[in-house]
mmCIF file of C-alpha atoms and ligand atoms in Angstrom:
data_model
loop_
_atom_site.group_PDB
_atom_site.id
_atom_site.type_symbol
_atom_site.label_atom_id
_atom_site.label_comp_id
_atom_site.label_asym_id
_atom_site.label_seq_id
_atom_site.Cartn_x
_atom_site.Cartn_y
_atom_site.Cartn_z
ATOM 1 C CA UNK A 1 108.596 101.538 105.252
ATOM 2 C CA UNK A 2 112.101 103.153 106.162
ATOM 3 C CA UNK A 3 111.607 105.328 109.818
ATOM 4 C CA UNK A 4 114.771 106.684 109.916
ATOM 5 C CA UNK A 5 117.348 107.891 107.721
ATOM 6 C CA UNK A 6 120.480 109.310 108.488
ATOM 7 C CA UNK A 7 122.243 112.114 105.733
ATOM 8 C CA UNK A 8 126.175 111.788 106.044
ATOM 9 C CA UNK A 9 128.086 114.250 103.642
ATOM 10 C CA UNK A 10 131.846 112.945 103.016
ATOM 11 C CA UNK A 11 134.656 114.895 101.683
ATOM 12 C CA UNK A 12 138.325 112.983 101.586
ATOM 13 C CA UNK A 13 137.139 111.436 104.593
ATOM 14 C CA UNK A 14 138.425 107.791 104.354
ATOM 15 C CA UNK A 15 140.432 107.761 107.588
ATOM 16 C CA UNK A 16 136.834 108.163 109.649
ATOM 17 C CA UNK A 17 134.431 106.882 107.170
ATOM 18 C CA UNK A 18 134.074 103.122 108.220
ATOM 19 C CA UNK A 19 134.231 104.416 112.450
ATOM 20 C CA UNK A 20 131.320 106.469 111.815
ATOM 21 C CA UNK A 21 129.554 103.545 110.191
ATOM 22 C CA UNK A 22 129.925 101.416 113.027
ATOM 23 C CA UNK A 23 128.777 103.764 115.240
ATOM 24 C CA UNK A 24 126.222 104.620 113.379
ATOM 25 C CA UNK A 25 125.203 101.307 112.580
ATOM 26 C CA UNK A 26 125.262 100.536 116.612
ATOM 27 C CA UNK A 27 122.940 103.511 117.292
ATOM 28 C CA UNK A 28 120.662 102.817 114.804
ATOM 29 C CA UNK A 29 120.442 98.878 115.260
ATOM 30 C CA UNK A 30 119.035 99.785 119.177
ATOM 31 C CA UNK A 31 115.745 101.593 117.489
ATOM 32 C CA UNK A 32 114.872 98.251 116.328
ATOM 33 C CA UNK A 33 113.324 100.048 113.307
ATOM 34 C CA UNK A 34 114.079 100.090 109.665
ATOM 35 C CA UNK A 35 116.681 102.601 108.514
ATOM 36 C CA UNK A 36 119.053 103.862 105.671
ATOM 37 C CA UNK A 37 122.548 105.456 106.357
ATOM 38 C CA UNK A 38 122.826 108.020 103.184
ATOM 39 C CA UNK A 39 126.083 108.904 102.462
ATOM 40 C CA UNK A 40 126.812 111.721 99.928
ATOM 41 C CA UNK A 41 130.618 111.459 98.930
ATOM 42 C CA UNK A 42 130.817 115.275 97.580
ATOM 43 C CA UNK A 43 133.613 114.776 95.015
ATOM 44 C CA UNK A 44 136.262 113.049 97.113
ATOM 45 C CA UNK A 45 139.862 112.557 95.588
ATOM 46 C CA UNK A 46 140.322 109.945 98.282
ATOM 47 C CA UNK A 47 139.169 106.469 99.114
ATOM 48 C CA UNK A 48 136.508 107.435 100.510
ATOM 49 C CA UNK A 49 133.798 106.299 97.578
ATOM 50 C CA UNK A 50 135.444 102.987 97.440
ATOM 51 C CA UNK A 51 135.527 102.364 100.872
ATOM 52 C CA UNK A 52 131.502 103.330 101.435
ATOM 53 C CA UNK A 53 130.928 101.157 98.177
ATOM 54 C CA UNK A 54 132.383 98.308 99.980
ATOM 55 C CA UNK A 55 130.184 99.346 102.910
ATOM 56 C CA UNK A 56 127.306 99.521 100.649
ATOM 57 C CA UNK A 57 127.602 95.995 99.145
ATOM 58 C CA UNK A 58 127.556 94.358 102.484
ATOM 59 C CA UNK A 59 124.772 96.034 104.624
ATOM 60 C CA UNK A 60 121.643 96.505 102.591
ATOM 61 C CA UNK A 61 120.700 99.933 105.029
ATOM 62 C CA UNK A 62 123.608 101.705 103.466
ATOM 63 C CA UNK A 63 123.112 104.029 99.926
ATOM 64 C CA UNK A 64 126.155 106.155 98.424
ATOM 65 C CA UNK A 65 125.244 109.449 96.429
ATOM 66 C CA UNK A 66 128.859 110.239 94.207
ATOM 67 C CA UNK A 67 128.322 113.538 93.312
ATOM 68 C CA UNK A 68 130.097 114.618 89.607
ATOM 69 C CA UNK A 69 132.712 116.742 91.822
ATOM 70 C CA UNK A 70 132.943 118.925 94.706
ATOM 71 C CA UNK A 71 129.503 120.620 95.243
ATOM 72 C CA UNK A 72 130.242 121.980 99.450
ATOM 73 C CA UNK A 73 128.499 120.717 102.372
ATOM 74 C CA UNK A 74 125.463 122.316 102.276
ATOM 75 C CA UNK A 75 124.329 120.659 98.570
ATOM 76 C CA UNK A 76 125.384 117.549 100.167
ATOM 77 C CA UNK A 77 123.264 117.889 102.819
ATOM 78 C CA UNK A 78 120.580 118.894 100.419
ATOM 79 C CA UNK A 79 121.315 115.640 97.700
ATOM 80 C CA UNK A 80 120.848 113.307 100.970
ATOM 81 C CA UNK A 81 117.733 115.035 102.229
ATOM 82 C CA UNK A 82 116.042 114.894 98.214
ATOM 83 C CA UNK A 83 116.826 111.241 98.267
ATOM 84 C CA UNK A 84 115.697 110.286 101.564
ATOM 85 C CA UNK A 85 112.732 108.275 102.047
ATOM 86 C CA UNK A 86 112.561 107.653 105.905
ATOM 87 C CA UNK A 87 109.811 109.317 108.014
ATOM 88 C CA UNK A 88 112.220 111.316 110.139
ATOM 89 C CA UNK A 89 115.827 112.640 108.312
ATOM 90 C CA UNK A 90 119.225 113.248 110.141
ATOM 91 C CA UNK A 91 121.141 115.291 109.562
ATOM 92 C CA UNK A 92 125.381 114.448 110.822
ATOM 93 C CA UNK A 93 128.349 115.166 110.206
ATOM 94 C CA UNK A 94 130.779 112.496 109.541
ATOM 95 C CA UNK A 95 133.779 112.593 111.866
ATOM 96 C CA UNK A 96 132.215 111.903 114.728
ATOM 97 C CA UNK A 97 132.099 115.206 116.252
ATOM 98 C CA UNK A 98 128.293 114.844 116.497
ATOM 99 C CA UNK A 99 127.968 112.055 119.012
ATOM 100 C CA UNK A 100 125.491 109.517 117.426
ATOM 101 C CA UNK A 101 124.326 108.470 120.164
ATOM 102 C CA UNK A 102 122.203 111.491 120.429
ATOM 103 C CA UNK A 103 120.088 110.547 117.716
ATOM 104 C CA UNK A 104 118.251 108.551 119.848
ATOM 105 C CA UNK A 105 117.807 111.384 122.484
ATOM 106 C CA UNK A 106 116.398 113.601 118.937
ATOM 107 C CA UNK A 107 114.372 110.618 117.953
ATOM 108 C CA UNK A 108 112.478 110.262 121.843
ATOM 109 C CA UNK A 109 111.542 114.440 121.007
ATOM 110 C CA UNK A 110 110.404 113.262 117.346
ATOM 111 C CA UNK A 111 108.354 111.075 119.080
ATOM 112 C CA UNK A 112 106.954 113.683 121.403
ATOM 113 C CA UNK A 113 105.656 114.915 118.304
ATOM 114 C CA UNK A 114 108.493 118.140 117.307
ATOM 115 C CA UNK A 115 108.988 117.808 113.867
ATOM 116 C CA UNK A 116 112.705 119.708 114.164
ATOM 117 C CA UNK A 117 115.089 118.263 117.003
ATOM 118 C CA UNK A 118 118.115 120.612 116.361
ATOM 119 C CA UNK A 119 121.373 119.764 118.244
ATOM 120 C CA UNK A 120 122.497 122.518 120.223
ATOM 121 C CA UNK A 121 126.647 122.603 121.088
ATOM 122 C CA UNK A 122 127.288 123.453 124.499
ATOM 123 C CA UNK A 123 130.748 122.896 124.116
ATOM 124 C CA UNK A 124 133.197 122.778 121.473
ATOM 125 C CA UNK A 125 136.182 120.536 121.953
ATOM 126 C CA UNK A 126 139.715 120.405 120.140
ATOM 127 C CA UNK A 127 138.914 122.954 117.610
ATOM 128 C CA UNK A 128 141.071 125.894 117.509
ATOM 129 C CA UNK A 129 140.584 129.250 119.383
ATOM 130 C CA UNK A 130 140.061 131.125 116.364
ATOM 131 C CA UNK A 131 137.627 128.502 114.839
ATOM 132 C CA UNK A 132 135.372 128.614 118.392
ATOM 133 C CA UNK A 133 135.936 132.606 118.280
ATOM 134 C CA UNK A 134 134.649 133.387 115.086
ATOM 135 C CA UNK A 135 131.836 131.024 114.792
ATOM 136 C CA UNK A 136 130.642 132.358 118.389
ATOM 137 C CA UNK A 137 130.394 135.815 116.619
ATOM 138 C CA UNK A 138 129.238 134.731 113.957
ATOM 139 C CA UNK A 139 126.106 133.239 115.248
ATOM 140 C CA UNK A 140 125.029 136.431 117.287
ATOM 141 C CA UNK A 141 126.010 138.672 114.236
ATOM 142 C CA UNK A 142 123.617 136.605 112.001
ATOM 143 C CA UNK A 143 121.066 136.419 114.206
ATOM 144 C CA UNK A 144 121.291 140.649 115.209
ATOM 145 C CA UNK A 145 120.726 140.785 111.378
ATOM 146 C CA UNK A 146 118.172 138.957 110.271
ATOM 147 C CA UNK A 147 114.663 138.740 111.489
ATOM 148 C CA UNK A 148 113.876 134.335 110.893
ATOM 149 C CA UNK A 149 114.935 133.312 114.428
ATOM 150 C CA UNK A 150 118.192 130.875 113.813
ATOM 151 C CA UNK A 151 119.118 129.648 116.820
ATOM 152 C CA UNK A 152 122.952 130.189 117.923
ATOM 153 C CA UNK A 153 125.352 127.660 118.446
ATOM 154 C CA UNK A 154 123.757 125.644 116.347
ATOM 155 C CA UNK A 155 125.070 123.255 113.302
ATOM 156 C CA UNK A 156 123.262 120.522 110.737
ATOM 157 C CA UNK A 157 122.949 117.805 113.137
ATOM 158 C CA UNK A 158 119.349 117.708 113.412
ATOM 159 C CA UNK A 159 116.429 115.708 113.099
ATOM 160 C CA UNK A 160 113.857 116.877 110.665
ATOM 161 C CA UNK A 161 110.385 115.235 109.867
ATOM 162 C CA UNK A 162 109.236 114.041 106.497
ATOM 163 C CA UNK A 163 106.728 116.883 105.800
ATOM 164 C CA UNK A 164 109.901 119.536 106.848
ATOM 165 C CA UNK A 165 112.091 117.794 104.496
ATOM 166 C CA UNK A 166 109.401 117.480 101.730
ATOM 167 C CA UNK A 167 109.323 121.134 101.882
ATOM 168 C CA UNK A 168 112.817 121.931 102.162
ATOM 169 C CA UNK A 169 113.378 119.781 99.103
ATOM 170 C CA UNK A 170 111.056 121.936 97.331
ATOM 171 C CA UNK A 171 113.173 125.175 97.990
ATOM 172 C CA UNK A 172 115.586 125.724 95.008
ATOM 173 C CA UNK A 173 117.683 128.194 96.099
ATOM 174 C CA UNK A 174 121.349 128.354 95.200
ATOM 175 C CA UNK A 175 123.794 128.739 97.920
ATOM 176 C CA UNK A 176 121.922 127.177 100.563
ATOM 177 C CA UNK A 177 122.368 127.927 103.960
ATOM 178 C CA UNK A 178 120.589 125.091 105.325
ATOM 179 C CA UNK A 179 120.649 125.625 108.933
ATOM 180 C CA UNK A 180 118.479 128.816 108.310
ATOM 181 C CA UNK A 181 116.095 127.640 105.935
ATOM 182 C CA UNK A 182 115.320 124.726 108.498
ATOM 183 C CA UNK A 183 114.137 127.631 110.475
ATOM 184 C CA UNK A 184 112.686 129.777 108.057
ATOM 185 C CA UNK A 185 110.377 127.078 107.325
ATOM 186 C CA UNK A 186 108.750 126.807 110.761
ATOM 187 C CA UNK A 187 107.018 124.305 112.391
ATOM 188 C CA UNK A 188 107.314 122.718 115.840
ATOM 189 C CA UNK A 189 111.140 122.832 116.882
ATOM 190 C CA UNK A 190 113.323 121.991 119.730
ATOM 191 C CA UNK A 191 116.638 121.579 120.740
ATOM 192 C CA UNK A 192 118.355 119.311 122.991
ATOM 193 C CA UNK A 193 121.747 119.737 123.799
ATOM 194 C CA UNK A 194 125.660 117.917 123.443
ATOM 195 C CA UNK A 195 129.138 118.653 123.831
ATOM 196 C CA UNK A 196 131.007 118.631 120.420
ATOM 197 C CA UNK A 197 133.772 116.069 120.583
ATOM 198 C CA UNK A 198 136.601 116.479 118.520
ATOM 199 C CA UNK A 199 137.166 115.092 115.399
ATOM 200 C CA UNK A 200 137.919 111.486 115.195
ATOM 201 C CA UNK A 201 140.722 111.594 112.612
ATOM 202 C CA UNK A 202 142.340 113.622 109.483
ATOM 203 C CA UNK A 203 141.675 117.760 109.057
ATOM 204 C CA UNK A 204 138.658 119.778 109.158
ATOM 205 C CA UNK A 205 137.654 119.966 105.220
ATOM 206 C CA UNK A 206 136.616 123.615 105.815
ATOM 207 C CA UNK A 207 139.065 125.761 105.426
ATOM 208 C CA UNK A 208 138.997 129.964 105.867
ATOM 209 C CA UNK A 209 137.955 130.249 102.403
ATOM 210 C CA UNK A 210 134.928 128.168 102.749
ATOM 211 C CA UNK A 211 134.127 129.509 106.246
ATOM 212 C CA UNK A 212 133.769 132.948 104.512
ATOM 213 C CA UNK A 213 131.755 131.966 101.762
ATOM 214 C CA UNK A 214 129.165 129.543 104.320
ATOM 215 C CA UNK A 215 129.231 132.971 106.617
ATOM 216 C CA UNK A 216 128.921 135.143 103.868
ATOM 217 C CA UNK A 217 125.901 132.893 102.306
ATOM 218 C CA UNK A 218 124.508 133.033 105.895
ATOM 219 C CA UNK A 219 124.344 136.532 105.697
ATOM 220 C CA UNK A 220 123.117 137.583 102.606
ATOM 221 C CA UNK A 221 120.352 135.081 102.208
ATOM 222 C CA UNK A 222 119.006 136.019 105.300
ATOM 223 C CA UNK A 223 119.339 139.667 105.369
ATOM 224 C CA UNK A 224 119.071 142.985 104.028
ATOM 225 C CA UNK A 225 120.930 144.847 106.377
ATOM 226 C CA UNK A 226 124.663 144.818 104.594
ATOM 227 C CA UNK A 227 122.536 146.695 101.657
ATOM 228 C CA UNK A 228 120.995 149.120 104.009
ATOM 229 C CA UNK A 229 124.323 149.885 105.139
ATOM 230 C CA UNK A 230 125.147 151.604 102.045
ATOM 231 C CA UNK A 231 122.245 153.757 102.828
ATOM 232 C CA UNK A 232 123.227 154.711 106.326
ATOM 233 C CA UNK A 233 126.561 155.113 105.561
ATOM 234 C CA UNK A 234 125.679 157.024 102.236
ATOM 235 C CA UNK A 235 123.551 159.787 104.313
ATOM 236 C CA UNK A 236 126.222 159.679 107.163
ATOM 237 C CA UNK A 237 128.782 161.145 104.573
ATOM 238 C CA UNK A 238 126.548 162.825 102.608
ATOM 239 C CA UNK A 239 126.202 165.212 105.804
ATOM 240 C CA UNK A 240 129.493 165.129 106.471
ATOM 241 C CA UNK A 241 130.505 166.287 103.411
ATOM 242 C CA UNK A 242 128.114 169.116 103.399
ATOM 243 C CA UNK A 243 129.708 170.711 106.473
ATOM 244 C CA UNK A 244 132.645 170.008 105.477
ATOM 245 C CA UNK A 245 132.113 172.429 101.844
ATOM 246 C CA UNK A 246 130.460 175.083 104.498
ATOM 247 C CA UNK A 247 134.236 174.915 106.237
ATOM 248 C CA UNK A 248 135.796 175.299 102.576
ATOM 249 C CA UNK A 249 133.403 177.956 101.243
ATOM 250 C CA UNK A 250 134.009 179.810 104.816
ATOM 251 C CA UNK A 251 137.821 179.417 104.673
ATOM 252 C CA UNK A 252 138.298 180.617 100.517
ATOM 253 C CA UNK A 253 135.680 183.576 101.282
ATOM 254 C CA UNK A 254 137.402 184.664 104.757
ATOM 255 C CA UNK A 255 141.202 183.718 105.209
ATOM 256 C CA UNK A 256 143.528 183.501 102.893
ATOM 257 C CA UNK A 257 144.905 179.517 103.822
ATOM 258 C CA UNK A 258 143.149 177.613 100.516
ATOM 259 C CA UNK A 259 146.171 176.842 99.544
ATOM 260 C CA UNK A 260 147.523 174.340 102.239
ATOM 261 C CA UNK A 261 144.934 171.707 101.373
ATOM 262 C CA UNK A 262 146.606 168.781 100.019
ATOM 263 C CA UNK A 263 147.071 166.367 102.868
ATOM 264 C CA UNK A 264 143.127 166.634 103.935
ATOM 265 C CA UNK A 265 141.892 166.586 100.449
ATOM 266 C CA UNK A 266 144.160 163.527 99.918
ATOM 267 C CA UNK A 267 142.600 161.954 103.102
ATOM 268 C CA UNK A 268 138.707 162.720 101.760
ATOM 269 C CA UNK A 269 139.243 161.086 98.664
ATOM 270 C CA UNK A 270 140.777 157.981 99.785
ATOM 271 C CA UNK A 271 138.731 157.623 102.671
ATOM 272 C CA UNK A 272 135.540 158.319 100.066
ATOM 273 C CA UNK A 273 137.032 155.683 97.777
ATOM 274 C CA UNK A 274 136.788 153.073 100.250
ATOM 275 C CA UNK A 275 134.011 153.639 101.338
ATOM 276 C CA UNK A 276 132.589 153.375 97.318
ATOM 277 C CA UNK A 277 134.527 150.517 96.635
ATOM 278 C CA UNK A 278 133.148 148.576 100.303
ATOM 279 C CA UNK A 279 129.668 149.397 99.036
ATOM 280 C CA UNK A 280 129.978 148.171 95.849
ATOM 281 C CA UNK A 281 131.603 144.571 96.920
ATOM 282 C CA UNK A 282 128.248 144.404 99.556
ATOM 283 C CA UNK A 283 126.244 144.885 96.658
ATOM 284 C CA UNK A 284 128.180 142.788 94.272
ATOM 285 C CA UNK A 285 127.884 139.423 97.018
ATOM 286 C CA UNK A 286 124.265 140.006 96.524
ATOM 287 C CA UNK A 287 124.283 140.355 92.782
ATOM 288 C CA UNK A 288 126.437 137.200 92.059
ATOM 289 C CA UNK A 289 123.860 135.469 94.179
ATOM 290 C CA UNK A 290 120.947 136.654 92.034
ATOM 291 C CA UNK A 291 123.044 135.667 88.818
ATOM 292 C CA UNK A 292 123.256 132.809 90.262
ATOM 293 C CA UNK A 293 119.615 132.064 90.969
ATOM 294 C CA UNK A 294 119.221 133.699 87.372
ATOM 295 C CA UNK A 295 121.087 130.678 85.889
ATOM 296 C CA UNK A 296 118.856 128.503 86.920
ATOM 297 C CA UNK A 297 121.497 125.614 87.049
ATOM 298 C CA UNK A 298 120.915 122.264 89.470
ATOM 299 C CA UNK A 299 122.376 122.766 92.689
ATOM 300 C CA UNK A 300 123.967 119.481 92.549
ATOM 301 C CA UNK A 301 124.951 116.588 89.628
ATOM 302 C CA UNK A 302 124.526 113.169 90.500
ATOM 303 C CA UNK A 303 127.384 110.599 89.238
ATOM 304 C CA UNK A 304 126.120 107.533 90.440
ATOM 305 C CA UNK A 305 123.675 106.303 93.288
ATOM 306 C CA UNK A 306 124.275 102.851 95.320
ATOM 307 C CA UNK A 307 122.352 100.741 97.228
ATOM 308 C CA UNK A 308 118.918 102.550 96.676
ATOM 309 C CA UNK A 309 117.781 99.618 94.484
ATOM 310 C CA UNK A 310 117.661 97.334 97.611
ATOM 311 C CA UNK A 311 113.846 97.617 98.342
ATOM 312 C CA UNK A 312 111.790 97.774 101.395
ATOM 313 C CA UNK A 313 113.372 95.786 104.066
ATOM 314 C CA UNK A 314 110.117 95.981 106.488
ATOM 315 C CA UNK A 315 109.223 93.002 105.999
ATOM 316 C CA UNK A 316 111.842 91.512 107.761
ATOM 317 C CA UNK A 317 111.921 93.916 110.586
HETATM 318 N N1 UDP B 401 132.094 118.201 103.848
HETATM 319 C C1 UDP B 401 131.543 118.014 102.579
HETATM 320 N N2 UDP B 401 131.956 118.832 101.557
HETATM 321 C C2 UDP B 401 132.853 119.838 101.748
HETATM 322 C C3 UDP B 401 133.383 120.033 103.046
HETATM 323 C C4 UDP B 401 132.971 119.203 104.089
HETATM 324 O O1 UDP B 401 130.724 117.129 102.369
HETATM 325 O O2 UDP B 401 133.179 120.533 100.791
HETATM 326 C C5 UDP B 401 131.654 117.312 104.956
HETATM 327 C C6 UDP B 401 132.775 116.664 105.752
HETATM 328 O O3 UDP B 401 133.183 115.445 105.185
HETATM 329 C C7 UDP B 401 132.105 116.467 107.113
HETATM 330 C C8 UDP B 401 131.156 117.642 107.204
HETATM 331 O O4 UDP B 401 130.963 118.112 105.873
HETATM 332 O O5 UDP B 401 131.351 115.275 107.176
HETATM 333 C C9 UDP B 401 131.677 118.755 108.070
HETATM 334 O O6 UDP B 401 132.992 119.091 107.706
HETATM 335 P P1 UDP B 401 134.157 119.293 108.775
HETATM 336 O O7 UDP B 401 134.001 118.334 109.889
HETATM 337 O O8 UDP B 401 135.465 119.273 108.055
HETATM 338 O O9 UDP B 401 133.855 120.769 109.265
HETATM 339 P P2 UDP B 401 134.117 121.359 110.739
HETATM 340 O O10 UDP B 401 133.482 120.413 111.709
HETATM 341 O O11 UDP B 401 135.583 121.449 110.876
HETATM 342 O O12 UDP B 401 133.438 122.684 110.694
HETATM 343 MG MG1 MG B 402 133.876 118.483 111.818
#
């Protein structure tokens, strides 16, 4: 029976694909116990595929997921969890910025008997200001706003038992903020802590405009408050507004300067319109997510799977 498997998501990443391997492979090989590297290649237009194939063929713990295209990180993440078989599932990233050598400190909590080891960044290194800024604030803003209790700081490299990744697998939400649903669901959970290296090679594959959507995703699966901000901000003006007709009615009825009115009346409505238009883009983020669910579609299409056909290797272990 596999113990361990390890979920790697790849996108274009064929200049660190085979170094991750190796260390990987060097980690693992010290447990002494049966394993499976998964790697999902999520639509790569690289080498990438090829070069895990080639991985695949020659070391019979190694499976490839190709996805049909580019489905994100997070589905990948999900694909390698759904076809995971091992009794506790890693989660890491593949360029090395999660040290896999602490995998083995996750695994010694496992065996404590947690059934979540999430890794907990102390430190972020060679990432840019802005990146380290915004994800900072990010963390603390998601967690003021929601009540499940996500840790901050915290990515996808974890360790999650079978039973938490049985369950996960059986959520079928759309945009999937994983890191949050691993807490939703509960269970024992620790943290131990690491220093985020910096990326072995190439360019981070998230750029701003997936940043926004993962944040935005985040957010809106996990709370209500950007809706009830319409409400606050609805009453807020609502008021406003009503003094403000008490200063118009008071003005028309007891001086004669009505007429002079175009700069603030120009000012109400656009500041009004704004605020409308903000509203409705809150509640539209929500509403494409519920089309979404509404749909019904898979989260994820599977091109071809590797290496899955190469049995139980227990018996030799
Ligand atoms: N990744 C993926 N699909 C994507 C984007 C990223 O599978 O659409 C993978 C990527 O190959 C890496 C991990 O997700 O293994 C994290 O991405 P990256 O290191 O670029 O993000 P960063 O660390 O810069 O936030
Ligand atoms: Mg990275």
């Amino acid at each position: 029976m596999i113990r361990y498997s390890i979920v790697v998501p790849v996108f274009n990443e064929e200049l660190v694909v085979e170094e991750s391997y190796k260390r990987l492979k060097q980690v693992m090989d010290t447990t002494n116990e049966p394993y499976e590297l998964i790697f999902v290649n999520d639509g790569s237009r690289d080498k990438t595929p090829e070069i895990v194939a080639k991985i695949c063929e020659n070391d019979k713990n190694v499976r490839l997921i190709n996805f049909s295209r580019n489905f994100g990180h997070q589905t990948a993440i999900t694909a390698g969890m759904d076809n995971s078989s091992g009794q506790a599932v890693v989660v890491i990233d593949a360029d090395l910025q999660d040290p896999p050598e602490v995998i083995l400190q996750m695994i010694e909590k496992w065996k404590e008997g947690y059934d979540v080891v999430y890794g907990q960044r102390l430190k972020r290194k060679g990432e840019t200001f802005f990146k380290k800024v915004t994800a900072k604030m990010f963390y603390r803003l998601l967690s003021s706003m929601t009540s499940v209790d996500i840790p901050v700081d915290t990515g996808d490299f974890r360790l999650i038992d079978r039973k938490v990744c049985d369950v996960m697998s059986s959520l079928t939400e759309q945009n999937r903020y994983v890191r949050g649903l691993v807490s939703w669901v509960g269970f024992r959970q620790t943290a131990v802590t690491y220093v985020r290296d910096e990326r072995f090679a190439g360019e981070t594959k998230y750029p701003l405009k997936k940043m926004l959507k993962f944040a935005m995703d985040g957010i809106t699966t996990f709370s209500y408050k950007p809706l009830k901000l319409s409400t606050y901000v609805g009453f807020l003006v609502a008021g406003a507004s009503f003094i403000y007709l008490l200063v118009v009615i008071c003005l028309r009825l007891f001086t004669d300067a009505t007429v002079a009115g175009w700069a603030s009346t120009l000012a109400v409505s656009l500041i009004f319109n704004g605020v409308i238009l903000m509203m409705l883009g809150i509640i539209g983020e929500y509403i494409g997510r519920i089309y979404d669910e509404a749909k019904g579609r898979p989260l994820y299409i599977i091109r071809e799977k590797l290496g899955f056909d190469k049995g139980d290797d227990s018996a030799e272990k």
